[in-house]
Amino acid sequence: MNDWIESVAWNADGLVPALAQDAKSGEVLMLAWMNREALTKTAESREAVYWSRSRGKLWKKGETSGHVQRVLEIRLDCDADAVLLRVESVAGIACHTGRRRCFFNRLEGEGSEARWVETDPELADPSTFRDG
Amino acid sequence: MNDWIESVAWNADGLVPALAQDAKSGEVLMLAWMNREALTKTAESREAVYWSRSRGKLWKKGETSGHVQRVLEIRLDCDADAVLLRVESVAGIACHTGRRRCFFNRLEGEGSEARWVETDPELADPSTFRDG
């Protein structure tokens, strides 16, 4: 019985967007994608497993970096087409660039002056790991 | 010059997922989608405008419900394929079901006992508005 898995509105590629939010700070860390196997493994192991669209394979968060995400809560939205994880970000680093979160670009300025500005420092050397 | 718009990694449908997070509580309210026009209008008006995939048109948040989202900050992630809005949710209701947020289903139980459980009350009668 995996009805809870089939309750998810998987897209045409069999994927759903999954957000990771830091359970303590409330900071939105990253958006990744999951397939049925990734979500099942995440629920069973209570550690985040995503589907890497670029590599075309399951991606256990932290498998090369050690930046595991412990999953405290799994939520589904009203249309069942987005998943929210509340996590403990073990090393305090969620991004493959070595930053705390992936959303480190902020839009500043208006009109023709608008541009993305990096706001967050690198906390780890990204050459030492492949994933975030 | 709209280079900041072209910096976004629009998908094959010309869309990007956009998260709305309550700026005060930190709560993740919803995940919706934007096209170039929606993101441009959001940046110009500082109120959230999404692209409704089901209706195939621009969707000014709150246009029928009054549940406008004032946009305090717009962020882009490391791969430029996800947008994060920090918003003031004017009526404190982000979901078209009349709830504070769309992520009102929590996974409870394990293995064959796992199921989605609604955790949040309806704060408004959803029959009084079409969108969230």
Short mmCIF file of C-alpha atoms in Angstrom, two decimals, chain A residues 1-5 7-8 17-19 21 26-28 30-31 33 39 43 46 53 73-84 86 95-97 101-112 114-117 119-120, chain B residues 1-5 7-8 17-19 21 26-28 30-31 33 39 43 46 53 73-84 86 95-97 101-112 114-117 119-120:
data_model
loop_
_atom_site.label_atom_id
_atom_site.label_comp_id
_atom_site.label_asym_id
_atom_site.label_seq_id
_atom_site.Cartn_x
_atom_site.Cartn_y
_atom_site.Cartn_z
CA MET A 1 0.00 0.00 0.00
CA ASN A 2 1.63 3.21 -1.16
CA ASP A 3 -1.46 5.33 -1.72
CA TRP A 4 0.25 8.32 -0.15
CA ILE A 5 2.82 8.16 -2.95
CA SER A 7 -1.70 10.90 -3.99
CA VAL A 8 1.11 13.09 -5.29
CA PRO A 17 9.31 19.89 -7.05
CA ALA A 18 10.56 19.55 -3.48
CA LEU A 19 11.58 22.43 -1.24
CA GLN A 21 13.37 24.58 4.54
CA GLY A 26 12.92 28.93 8.65
CA GLU A 27 15.24 29.77 5.78
CA VAL A 28 14.30 28.28 2.39
CA MET A 30 16.82 24.89 -2.02
CA LEU A 31 14.38 23.59 -4.58
CA TRP A 33 13.01 17.45 -7.73
CA LEU A 39 10.21 10.51 -2.00
CA ALA A 43 10.22 9.12 3.99
CA ARG A 46 14.25 10.53 7.10
CA ARG A 53 17.56 15.87 -13.57
CA GLU A 73 8.55 16.81 8.42
CA ILE A 74 7.20 16.16 4.92
CA ARG A 75 4.34 18.31 3.60
CA LEU A 76 2.25 18.32 0.42
CA ASP A 77 0.40 21.31 -0.97
CA CYS A 78 -3.27 21.80 -1.85
CA ASP A 79 -2.88 20.59 -5.45
CA ALA A 80 -0.54 17.77 -4.40
CA ASP A 81 2.05 19.02 -6.88
CA ALA A 82 4.70 20.42 -4.53
CA VAL A 83 6.49 18.89 -1.53
CA LEU A 84 7.96 20.79 1.42
CA ARG A 86 11.49 20.74 7.00
CA CYS A 95 24.13 24.61 -1.83
CA HIS A 96 26.59 22.89 -4.16
CA THR A 97 28.44 26.22 -4.30
CA ARG A 101 21.25 28.10 0.84
CA CYS A 102 20.82 28.12 -2.92
CA PHE A 103 18.79 31.35 -3.00
CA PHE A 104 21.81 33.64 -2.66
CA ASN A 105 20.95 36.03 -5.51
CA ARG A 106 18.76 39.01 -4.68
CA LEU A 107 17.15 41.33 -7.24
CA GLU A 108 18.29 44.88 -6.59
CA GLY A 109 17.46 48.12 -8.39
CA GLU A 110 14.49 48.89 -10.60
CA GLY A 111 13.69 49.05 -14.29
CA SER A 112 16.79 49.08 -16.47
CA ALA A 114 17.63 45.85 -11.96
CA ARG A 115 20.19 43.10 -11.50
CA TRP A 116 20.85 39.95 -9.45
CA VAL A 117 23.34 40.52 -6.64
CA THR A 119 24.35 38.23 -0.94
CA ASP A 120 25.75 35.14 0.76
CA MET B 1 17.65 46.01 -21.13
CA ASN B 2 16.10 43.08 -19.31
CA ASP B 3 19.18 40.93 -18.83
CA TRP B 4 18.08 40.02 -15.32
CA ILE B 5 14.99 38.41 -16.86
CA SER B 7 19.42 35.36 -16.55
CA VAL B 8 16.61 33.11 -15.36
CA PRO B 17 8.80 27.70 -10.21
CA ALA B 18 8.26 30.55 -7.74
CA LEU B 19 7.92 30.13 -3.98
CA GLN B 21 7.49 32.78 1.84
CA GLY B 26 9.08 32.51 7.62
CA GLU B 27 6.32 30.09 6.67
CA VAL B 28 6.45 28.72 3.13
CA MET B 30 2.86 28.27 -1.77
CA LEU B 31 4.63 27.20 -4.93
CA TRP B 33 4.86 29.27 -11.65
CA LEU B 39 8.15 37.99 -13.10
CA ALA B 43 9.21 43.17 -9.95
CA ARG B 46 5.96 44.66 -6.03
CA ARG B 53 -0.89 26.70 -15.89
CA GLU B 73 12.32 40.64 -1.87
CA ILE B 74 12.91 38.55 -4.99
CA ARG B 75 15.62 35.88 -4.95
CA LEU B 76 17.03 33.49 -7.54
CA ASP B 77 18.81 30.22 -6.80
CA CYS B 78 22.26 28.96 -7.77
CA ASP B 79 21.07 27.33 -11.01
CA ALA B 80 18.76 30.27 -11.82
CA ASP B 81 15.85 27.85 -12.14
CA ALA B 82 13.83 28.71 -9.03
CA VAL B 83 12.56 32.04 -7.67
CA LEU B 84 11.86 32.86 -4.02
CA ARG B 86 9.51 37.09 0.48
CA CYS B 95 -4.28 29.19 -0.43
CA HIS B 96 -7.28 29.01 -2.75
CA THR B 97 -8.85 26.68 -0.16
CA ARG B 101 -0.68 28.34 3.30
CA CYS B 102 -0.99 25.67 0.63
CA PHE B 103 1.24 23.14 2.44
CA PHE B 104 -1.45 22.00 4.86
CA ASN B 105 -0.97 18.23 4.39
CA ARG B 106 1.58 16.52 6.61
CA LEU B 107 2.84 12.96 6.13
CA GLU B 108 2.13 10.97 9.28
CA GLY B 109 2.84 7.34 10.12
CA GLU B 110 5.37 5.01 8.57
CA GLY B 111 5.46 2.27 5.97
CA SER B 112 2.00 0.97 5.10
CA ALA B 114 1.79 6.48 6.12
CA ARG B 115 -0.84 8.97 5.03
CA TRP B 116 -1.33 12.70 4.38
CA VAL B 117 -3.17 14.47 7.21
CA THR B 119 -3.22 20.14 9.73
CA ASP B 120 -4.51 23.65 9.02
#
